[in-house]
mmCIF file of C-alpha atoms in Angstrom:
data_model
loop_
_atom_site.group_PDB
_atom_site.id
_atom_site.type_symbol
_atom_site.label_atom_id
_atom_site.label_comp_id
_atom_site.label_asym_id
_atom_site.label_seq_id
_atom_site.Cartn_x
_atom_site.Cartn_y
_atom_site.Cartn_z
ATOM 1 C CA MET E 1 0.000 0.000 0.000
ATOM 2 C CA LEU E 2 1.457 3.368 -1.020
ATOM 3 C CA VAL E 3 0.144 6.672 0.263
ATOM 4 C CA SER E 4 1.057 10.039 -1.205
ATOM 5 C CA SER E 5 -0.516 13.495 -1.365
ATOM 6 C CA GLY E 6 -1.419 16.321 -3.695
ATOM 7 C CA ARG E 7 -1.896 15.143 -7.273
ATOM 8 C CA ARG E 8 0.168 12.007 -6.803
ATOM 9 C CA VAL E 9 -1.738 8.767 -6.869
ATOM 10 C CA LEU E 10 -2.496 6.497 -3.942
ATOM 11 C CA SER E 11 -2.321 2.782 -4.661
ATOM 12 C CA VAL E 12 -4.621 0.465 -2.731
ATOM 13 C CA THR E 13 -4.847 -3.277 -3.317
ATOM 14 C CA ARG E 14 -8.377 -4.531 -2.843
ATOM 15 C CA ALA E 15 -8.233 -8.104 -1.644
ATOM 16 C CA ARG E 16 -11.593 -9.134 -3.030
ATOM 17 C CA LEU E 17 -10.831 -7.911 -6.542
ATOM 18 C CA LEU E 18 -7.092 -8.639 -6.388
ATOM 19 C CA SER E 19 -6.518 -5.493 -8.360
ATOM 20 C CA THR E 20 -5.004 -2.076 -7.873
ATOM 21 C CA VAL E 21 -6.912 1.154 -8.377
ATOM 22 C CA ALA E 22 -5.464 4.636 -8.667
ATOM 23 C CA VAL E 23 -7.046 7.307 -6.531
ATOM 24 C CA ALA E 24 -6.220 10.910 -7.367
ATOM 25 C CA SER E 25 -6.287 13.916 -5.085
ATOM 26 C CA MET E 26 -9.433 15.631 -3.827
ATOM 27 C CA GLU E 27 -8.984 18.176 -6.624
ATOM 28 C CA ASP E 28 -9.592 15.468 -9.206
ATOM 29 C CA GLY E 29 -13.240 14.866 -10.108
ATOM 30 C CA SER E 30 -12.566 11.164 -10.586
ATOM 31 C CA LEU E 31 -11.953 10.718 -6.849
ATOM 32 C CA ARG E 32 -15.638 10.228 -6.061
ATOM 33 C CA ALA E 33 -15.730 7.077 -8.185
ATOM 34 C CA HIS E 34 -13.096 5.445 -5.969
ATOM 35 C CA VAL E 35 -14.262 6.571 -2.548
ATOM 36 C CA SER E 36 -16.479 4.045 -0.813
ATOM 37 C CA ARG E 37 -20.169 4.702 -0.262
ATOM 38 C CA ARG E 38 -19.670 4.916 3.485
ATOM 39 C CA GLY E 39 -16.749 7.281 2.937
ATOM 40 C CA ARG E 40 -18.966 9.631 0.927
ATOM 41 C CA GLU E 41 -21.690 9.469 3.564
ATOM 42 C CA ALA E 42 -19.336 9.931 6.545
ATOM 43 C CA PRO E 43 -19.574 13.774 6.760
ATOM 44 C CA ALA E 44 -23.329 13.517 7.253
ATOM 45 C CA LEU E 45 -22.788 11.264 10.285
ATOM 46 C CA LEU E 46 -21.119 14.005 12.327
ATOM 47 C CA PRO E 47 -23.507 14.935 15.175
ATOM 48 C CA ARG E 48 -24.912 18.450 15.144
ATOM 49 C CA TYR E 49 -23.835 19.122 18.715
ATOM 50 C CA LEU E 50 -20.166 19.055 17.654
ATOM 51 C CA SER E 51 -20.760 22.073 15.428
ATOM 52 C CA ASP E 52 -22.373 23.870 18.359
ATOM 53 C CA ALA E 53 -19.414 23.018 20.578
ATOM 54 C CA ARG E 54 -16.879 24.379 18.104
ATOM 55 C CA GLY E 55 -18.640 27.731 17.993
ATOM 56 C CA VAL E 56 -18.359 28.632 21.685
ATOM 57 C CA GLU E 57 -15.693 30.633 23.466
ATOM 58 C CA THR E 58 -14.269 28.303 26.082
ATOM 59 C CA PHE E 59 -13.318 29.148 29.655
ATOM 60 C CA ASP E 60 -9.948 30.649 30.498
ATOM 61 C CA ALA E 61 -9.292 31.796 34.038
ATOM 62 C CA VAL E 62 -7.440 34.904 32.843
ATOM 63 C CA SER E 63 -8.711 35.924 29.420
ATOM 64 C CA ARG E 64 -12.256 34.436 29.436
ATOM 65 C CA PRO E 65 -13.474 33.786 32.999
ATOM 66 C CA ASP E 66 -17.074 33.851 31.709
ATOM 67 C CA GLY E 67 -16.314 31.379 28.907
ATOM 68 C CA VAL E 68 -18.016 28.013 28.539
ATOM 69 C CA LEU E 69 -16.510 25.117 30.492
ATOM 70 C CA GLN E 70 -15.777 22.207 28.166
ATOM 71 C CA LEU E 71 -16.918 19.137 30.106
ATOM 72 C CA SER E 72 -17.897 16.960 27.149
ATOM 73 C CA VAL E 73 -14.459 15.777 25.995
ATOM 74 C CA ALA E 74 -13.003 12.539 27.378
ATOM 75 C CA GLU E 75 -9.812 14.101 28.737
ATOM 76 C CA ASN E 76 -8.046 13.880 32.070
ATOM 77 C CA GLN E 77 -6.393 17.196 32.893
ATOM 78 C CA MET E 78 -5.538 16.175 36.441
ATOM 79 C CA ILE E 79 -2.347 14.214 35.780
ATOM 80 C CA SER E 80 -0.460 16.533 33.447
ATOM 81 C CA ASP E 81 1.930 17.208 36.337
ATOM 82 C CA TRP E 82 2.850 13.522 36.169
ATOM 83 C CA LEU E 83 2.847 12.979 32.420
ATOM 84 C CA VAL E 84 4.569 16.087 31.047
ATOM 85 C CA PRO E 85 7.807 15.825 33.079
ATOM 86 C CA ARG E 86 7.964 12.094 32.404
ATOM 87 C CA ILE E 87 7.557 12.466 28.653
ATOM 88 C CA ARG E 88 10.074 15.304 28.550
ATOM 89 C CA SER E 89 12.605 13.188 30.444
ATOM 90 C CA ILE E 90 12.124 10.391 27.926
ATOM 91 C CA ALA E 91 12.543 12.807 25.031
ATOM 92 C CA ALA E 92 15.746 14.099 26.645
ATOM 93 C CA SER E 93 17.207 10.591 26.764
ATOM 94 C CA PRO E 94 19.936 9.748 24.216
ATOM 95 C CA ALA E 95 17.924 6.612 23.389
ATOM 96 C CA SER E 96 14.888 8.598 22.244
ATOM 97 C CA ASP E 97 13.936 9.185 18.612
ATOM 98 C CA ALA E 98 15.124 12.765 19.074
ATOM 99 C CA HIS E 99 18.486 11.469 20.379
ATOM 100 C CA GLY E 100 18.235 13.583 23.495
ATOM 101 C CA GLY E 101 17.179 16.789 21.801
ATOM 102 C CA GLY E 102 13.410 16.493 22.085
ATOM 103 C CA ALA E 103 12.788 17.676 25.635
ATOM 104 C CA GLY E 104 11.633 21.099 24.512
ATOM 105 C CA LEU E 105 9.369 19.784 21.740
ATOM 106 C CA PHE E 106 6.612 18.535 24.046
ATOM 107 C CA GLU E 107 4.055 20.946 25.498
ATOM 108 C CA GLN E 108 1.378 20.245 28.087
ATOM 109 C CA ALA E 109 -1.392 20.806 25.519
ATOM 110 C CA ASP E 110 -0.003 17.919 23.447
ATOM 111 C CA ILE E 111 -1.427 15.303 25.826
ATOM 112 C CA PHE E 112 -4.980 16.458 25.146
ATOM 113 C CA TYR E 113 -7.191 16.248 22.066
ATOM 114 C CA GLN E 114 -5.903 18.083 19.025
ATOM 115 C CA GLN E 115 -7.227 18.483 15.475
ATOM 116 C CA THR E 116 -8.211 15.012 14.353
ATOM 117 C CA HIS E 117 -6.162 15.239 11.148
ATOM 118 C CA GLY E 118 -3.046 16.520 12.918
ATOM 119 C CA THR E 119 -1.933 19.925 14.139
ATOM 120 C CA PRO E 120 -0.559 22.387 11.538
ATOM 121 C CA GLN E 121 2.902 22.091 13.091
ATOM 122 C CA CYS E 122 2.812 18.294 12.925
ATOM 123 C CA ARG E 123 1.590 18.198 9.331
ATOM 124 C CA ALA E 124 4.223 20.726 8.258
ATOM 125 C CA ALA E 125 6.949 18.606 9.868
ATOM 126 C CA VAL E 126 5.641 15.407 8.237
ATOM 127 C CA ALA E 127 5.431 17.132 4.847
ATOM 128 C CA ALA E 128 9.032 18.341 5.136
ATOM 129 C CA HIS E 129 10.160 14.853 6.140
ATOM 130 C CA MET E 130 8.327 13.228 3.210
ATOM 131 C CA GLU E 131 9.770 15.736 0.775
ATOM 132 C CA ARG E 132 13.279 14.974 1.966
ATOM 133 C CA VAL E 133 13.087 11.206 2.460
ATOM 134 C CA LEU E 134 10.416 9.994 0.035
ATOM 135 C CA CYS E 135 10.518 12.572 -2.741
ATOM 136 C CA GLY E 136 14.145 13.609 -2.677
ATOM 137 C CA GLY E 137 13.055 17.187 -3.165
ATOM 138 C CA SER E 138 11.629 16.410 -6.614
ATOM 139 C CA TYR E 139 8.171 17.842 -5.831
ATOM 140 C CA PRO E 140 6.571 19.715 -2.918
ATOM 141 C CA ILE E 141 4.023 18.212 -0.525
ATOM 142 C CA ASP E 142 1.247 20.462 0.705
ATOM 143 C CA PRO E 143 0.724 20.002 4.483
ATOM 144 C CA ASP E 144 -2.944 20.921 4.058
ATOM 145 C CA LYS E 145 -3.403 17.758 1.999
ATOM 146 C CA LEU E 146 -1.974 15.469 4.667
ATOM 147 C CA VAL E 147 -3.900 13.603 7.349
ATOM 148 C CA VAL E 148 -1.885 12.349 10.307
ATOM 149 C CA GLY E 149 -3.187 9.526 12.482
ATOM 150 C CA ALA E 150 -2.171 8.072 15.832
ATOM 151 C CA GLY E 151 -0.302 5.038 14.554
ATOM 152 C CA CYS E 152 -0.638 2.540 11.722
ATOM 153 C CA ASN E 153 -3.884 1.015 12.968
ATOM 154 C CA ALA E 154 -5.684 4.370 13.027
ATOM 155 C CA VAL E 155 -4.306 5.411 9.638
ATOM 156 C CA LEU E 156 -5.254 2.121 7.983
ATOM 157 C CA GLU E 157 -8.728 2.117 9.531
ATOM 158 C CA ASN E 158 -9.494 5.665 8.370
ATOM 159 C CA LEU E 159 -8.030 5.069 4.921
ATOM 160 C CA LEU E 160 -9.864 1.814 4.291
ATOM 161 C CA PHE E 161 -13.117 3.196 5.676
ATOM 162 C CA ALA E 162 -12.952 5.852 2.977
ATOM 163 C CA LEU E 163 -11.868 3.533 0.149
ATOM 164 C CA ALA E 164 -13.428 0.127 0.828
ATOM 165 C CA ASP E 165 -17.053 -0.881 1.249
ATOM 166 C CA ALA E 166 -18.403 -3.697 3.388
ATOM 167 C CA GLY E 167 -16.995 -7.034 2.205
ATOM 168 C CA GLU E 168 -13.858 -5.510 0.730
ATOM 169 C CA GLY E 169 -10.439 -5.441 2.308
ATOM 170 C CA ALA E 170 -6.799 -4.591 1.778
ATOM 171 C CA ILE E 171 -3.658 -6.662 2.091
ATOM 172 C CA VAL E 172 -1.097 -5.010 4.354
ATOM 173 C CA SER E 173 2.096 -6.197 5.969
ATOM 174 C CA ARG E 174 1.894 -7.548 9.503
ATOM 175 C CA LEU E 175 2.276 -4.998 12.281
ATOM 176 C CA LEU E 176 4.750 -5.913 14.989
ATOM 177 C CA THR E 177 5.593 -4.244 18.297
ATOM 178 C CA ASP E 178 8.477 -5.914 20.093
ATOM 179 C CA GLN E 179 9.080 -3.601 23.062
ATOM 180 C CA LEU E 180 5.927 -3.914 25.156
ATOM 181 C CA ASP E 181 7.712 -5.197 28.261
ATOM 182 C CA ALA E 182 8.532 -2.275 30.539
ATOM 183 C CA ALA E 183 11.464 -2.148 32.908
ATOM 184 C CA THR E 184 10.769 -2.351 36.635
ATOM 185 C CA PRO E 185 11.362 1.387 37.311
ATOM 186 C CA ARG E 186 8.759 2.241 34.680
ATOM 187 C CA LYS E 187 6.276 -0.142 36.257
ATOM 188 C CA LEU E 188 6.825 1.468 39.649
ATOM 189 C CA TRP E 189 6.288 4.944 38.186
ATOM 190 C CA CYS E 190 3.104 3.809 36.426
ATOM 191 C CA ALA E 191 1.763 2.272 39.638
ATOM 192 C CA ALA E 192 2.378 5.495 41.572
ATOM 193 C CA MET E 193 0.804 7.595 38.828
ATOM 194 C CA GLU E 194 -2.251 5.322 38.644
ATOM 195 C CA GLU E 195 -2.742 5.528 42.412
ATOM 196 C CA ALA E 196 -2.538 9.329 42.359
ATOM 197 C CA ASN E 197 -4.896 9.497 39.372
ATOM 198 C CA ALA E 198 -7.488 7.267 41.062
ATOM 199 C CA ALA E 199 -7.421 9.431 44.194
ATOM 200 C CA ARG E 200 -7.864 12.626 42.185
ATOM 201 C CA LEU E 201 -10.735 11.155 40.161
ATOM 202 C CA ARG E 202 -12.455 10.012 43.362
ATOM 203 C CA SER E 203 -12.080 13.458 44.880
ATOM 204 C CA ARG E 204 -13.646 15.189 41.893
ATOM 205 C CA TYR E 205 -16.472 12.661 41.709
ATOM 206 C CA ASP E 206 -17.266 13.202 45.383
ATOM 207 C CA ARG E 207 -17.172 16.991 45.082
ATOM 208 C CA LEU E 208 -19.390 17.059 42.000
ATOM 209 C CA THR E 209 -21.964 14.607 43.337
ATOM 210 C CA ALA E 210 -22.104 16.548 46.611
ATOM 211 C CA VAL E 211 -23.169 19.666 44.694
ATOM 212 C CA LEU E 212 -25.703 17.678 42.662
ATOM 213 C CA ASP E 213 -27.115 16.035 45.801
ATOM 214 C CA GLN E 214 -27.466 19.375 47.525
ATOM 215 C CA GLY E 215 -29.304 20.804 44.522
ATOM 216 C CA GLY E 216 -31.557 17.795 44.003
ATOM 217 C CA LEU E 217 -30.089 16.797 40.634
ATOM 218 C CA ARG E 218 -30.141 13.067 39.972
ATOM 219 C CA TYR E 219 -27.306 11.074 38.414
ATOM 220 C CA LEU E 220 -26.290 7.485 37.816
ATOM 221 C CA ASP E 221 -23.807 6.294 40.421
ATOM 222 C CA ALA E 222 -20.387 5.635 38.884
ATOM 223 C CA GLY E 223 -17.817 3.212 40.261
ATOM 224 C CA ALA E 224 -14.920 4.219 37.999
ATOM 225 C CA GLY E 225 -13.971 6.324 35.003
ATOM 226 C CA LEU E 226 -14.074 10.000 34.085
ATOM 227 C CA PHE E 227 -17.807 10.466 33.471
ATOM 228 C CA LEU E 228 -21.011 11.172 35.322
ATOM 229 C CA TRP E 229 -24.402 10.516 33.684
ATOM 230 C CA ILE E 230 -26.624 13.364 34.912
ATOM 231 C CA ASP E 231 -30.417 13.400 34.741
ATOM 232 C CA LEU E 232 -31.607 16.817 33.547
ATOM 233 C CA ARG E 233 -34.981 15.624 32.271
ATOM 234 C CA PRO E 234 -36.906 17.972 34.602
ATOM 235 C CA PHE E 235 -35.430 20.907 32.650
ATOM 236 C CA LEU E 236 -36.787 19.729 29.273
ATOM 237 C CA SER E 237 -39.408 22.084 27.874
ATOM 238 C CA TYR E 238 -42.076 20.927 25.414
ATOM 239 C CA GLY E 239 -44.288 24.008 25.412
ATOM 240 C CA ASP E 240 -48.002 23.956 26.123
ATOM 241 C CA SER E 241 -48.486 20.451 24.716
ATOM 242 C CA GLY E 242 -46.372 18.894 27.452
ATOM 243 C CA PRO E 243 -43.922 15.997 27.192
ATOM 244 C CA PRO E 244 -44.745 12.903 25.115
ATOM 245 C CA GLN E 245 -46.082 9.946 27.055
ATOM 246 C CA ARG E 246 -43.486 7.273 27.740
ATOM 247 C CA GLU E 247 -43.406 4.055 29.688
ATOM 248 C CA ASN E 248 -41.228 4.325 32.815
ATOM 249 C CA SER E 249 -40.514 7.955 31.952
ATOM 250 C CA GLY E 250 -39.844 8.836 35.577
ATOM 251 C CA SER E 251 -37.271 6.120 36.193
ATOM 252 C CA TRP E 252 -33.870 5.103 34.883
ATOM 253 C CA ALA E 253 -35.385 2.241 32.868
ATOM 254 C CA GLY E 254 -34.744 3.880 29.505
ATOM 255 C CA ALA E 255 -31.789 6.040 30.431
ATOM 256 C CA VAL E 256 -29.114 3.976 28.716
ATOM 257 C CA GLY E 257 -29.641 3.165 25.056
ATOM 258 C CA VAL E 258 -28.931 -0.547 25.027
ATOM 259 C CA GLU E 259 -30.814 -0.829 21.741
ATOM 260 C CA GLU E 260 -29.188 2.341 20.398
ATOM 261 C CA ALA E 261 -32.606 3.779 19.612
ATOM 262 C CA LEU E 262 -32.678 7.264 18.088
ATOM 263 C CA LEU E 263 -34.835 9.885 19.778
ATOM 264 C CA PRO E 264 -38.074 11.003 18.090
ATOM 265 C CA ALA E 265 -37.786 14.433 16.485
ATOM 266 C CA ARG E 266 -39.792 16.301 19.149
ATOM 267 C CA GLU E 267 -37.728 14.857 21.994
ATOM 268 C CA ALA E 268 -34.457 15.426 20.135
ATOM 269 C CA GLU E 269 -35.299 19.099 19.606
ATOM 270 C CA ALA E 270 -36.219 19.506 23.286
ATOM 271 C CA GLU E 271 -32.884 18.034 24.318
ATOM 272 C CA ARG E 272 -31.020 20.205 21.830
ATOM 273 C CA ALA E 273 -32.746 23.304 23.235
ATOM 274 C CA LEU E 274 -31.662 22.301 26.742
ATOM 275 C CA TYR E 275 -28.129 21.576 25.501
ATOM 276 C CA LEU E 276 -27.896 25.090 24.034
ATOM 277 C CA ARG E 277 -29.377 26.578 27.199
ATOM 278 C CA LEU E 278 -26.707 24.861 29.293
ATOM 279 C CA ILE E 279 -24.045 26.418 27.067
ATOM 280 C CA HIS E 280 -25.361 29.968 26.790
ATOM 281 C CA GLU E 281 -27.091 30.456 30.137
ATOM 282 C CA PHE E 282 -24.999 28.345 32.498
ATOM 283 C CA GLY E 283 -21.673 28.080 30.660
ATOM 284 C CA LEU E 284 -21.625 24.266 30.795
ATOM 285 C CA LEU E 285 -20.766 22.230 27.708
ATOM 286 C CA LEU E 286 -21.884 18.643 28.337
ATOM 287 C CA THR E 287 -22.368 15.705 25.982
ATOM 288 C CA PRO E 288 -26.072 15.372 25.079
ATOM 289 C CA GLY E 289 -27.589 11.947 25.557
ATOM 290 C CA ALA E 290 -28.785 11.714 21.958
ATOM 291 C CA SER E 291 -25.177 11.558 20.777
ATOM 292 C CA MET E 292 -24.590 8.676 23.219
ATOM 293 C CA ARG E 293 -27.676 6.802 21.922
ATOM 294 C CA SER E 294 -29.688 7.427 25.072
ATOM 295 C CA GLU E 295 -33.253 6.147 24.723
ATOM 296 C CA GLU E 296 -34.661 9.128 26.632
ATOM 297 C CA PRO E 297 -33.963 12.838 26.207
ATOM 298 C CA GLY E 298 -32.449 14.939 28.957
ATOM 299 C CA LEU E 299 -29.567 12.716 30.048
ATOM 300 C CA PHE E 300 -26.141 14.370 29.751
ATOM 301 C CA ARG E 301 -22.579 13.107 30.152
ATOM 302 C CA CYS E 302 -20.260 15.233 32.272
ATOM 303 C CA VAL E 303 -16.507 14.569 32.018
ATOM 304 C CA PHE E 304 -15.454 15.861 35.424
ATOM 305 C CA SER E 305 -11.745 15.377 34.670
ATOM 306 C CA ALA E 306 -11.761 17.586 31.571
ATOM 307 C CA ALA E 307 -11.067 20.863 33.405
ATOM 308 C CA THR E 308 -8.198 22.324 35.344
ATOM 309 C CA GLU E 309 -8.649 22.558 39.107
ATOM 310 C CA GLU E 310 -9.563 26.228 38.809
ATOM 311 C CA GLY E 311 -11.996 25.483 36.005
ATOM 312 C CA PHE E 312 -13.558 22.629 37.973
ATOM 313 C CA GLU E 313 -14.248 24.938 40.913
ATOM 314 C CA VAL E 314 -16.058 27.271 38.520
ATOM 315 C CA ALA E 315 -17.980 24.289 37.132
ATOM 316 C CA LEU E 316 -19.211 23.397 40.624
ATOM 317 C CA GLN E 317 -20.534 26.940 41.056
ATOM 318 C CA ARG E 318 -22.323 26.744 37.715
ATOM 319 C CA PHE E 319 -23.874 23.366 38.523
ATOM 320 C CA ALA E 320 -25.139 24.849 41.792
ATOM 321 C CA ARG E 321 -26.690 27.713 39.845
ATOM 322 C CA LEU E 322 -28.283 25.212 37.448
ATOM 323 C CA ALA E 323 -29.673 23.209 40.365
ATOM 324 C CA ALA E 324 -31.305 26.362 41.744
ATOM 325 C CA ALA E 325 -32.991 27.178 38.409
ATOM 326 C CA PRO E 326 -36.729 26.428 37.959
ATOM 327 C CA ARG E 327 -37.629 23.050 36.484
ATOM 328 C CA ALA E 328 -39.857 22.865 33.429
ATOM 329 C CA THR E 329 -41.701 19.810 34.738
#
């Protein structure tokens, strides 16, 4: 399998057909004929709430103290004080890929979510490397036409999703990782970090649930992880017609979408209205239940580890203000 960029072709062997097809760049009108059906339909699958999330000004303790707190992304910002020094020490080692010169290349923001196709700096560096090593300087590679993934598995999955339909496949060389065994000092460091992380997660969970309990907001008890499933159904507004009739609507019976049922349009719009209200009135950006395939509207996922300590304190104040707000039902 050969991957290139720009107007150069990309060669993919389709196992079922045992043939090779040439796929040109996005600028070539013939590309559509070689992209899989699911690849063409993929942009329409992006949930609408992601567009809403991208349009908000997020919280910053100094420059935007009134900004929206991003609590919908599965990140853990509580252990950067463990991870960043450790990664920098590894990068400073003569045995690293940077041969000891990479300590200053890693920033704290790099351990969190970035642009899914790679940061501009990363894509520019990869383009320069490809020009030098693969192309020998014979033609330029546009960084804007590169997509960078987190390892071979992610790159192959994304590529084949776009090029192959169900029942098709690609023949690739076997992937091998031969250095999975960690030395004892690394294991000891990991154990200490995991213990500290568990204690910090427990502390945040307890502090958040204490505020919710005091304000009468229900949630699903969690035994582990970064999330809390919060019941905000009493805040759903359906206008004069009232909420649709549902079986077990007052319980948790339909709170988790085990059948991955989509919400009816009227319920989905009510949840979206509440989602936008949480953003603009209370400054809380949570994951709406519809995007998690919840069978009932009004359930939201809160990632309580996705904020700095200062931001989390602000989040607790905003949840308390939400709890004091009038319910719709």
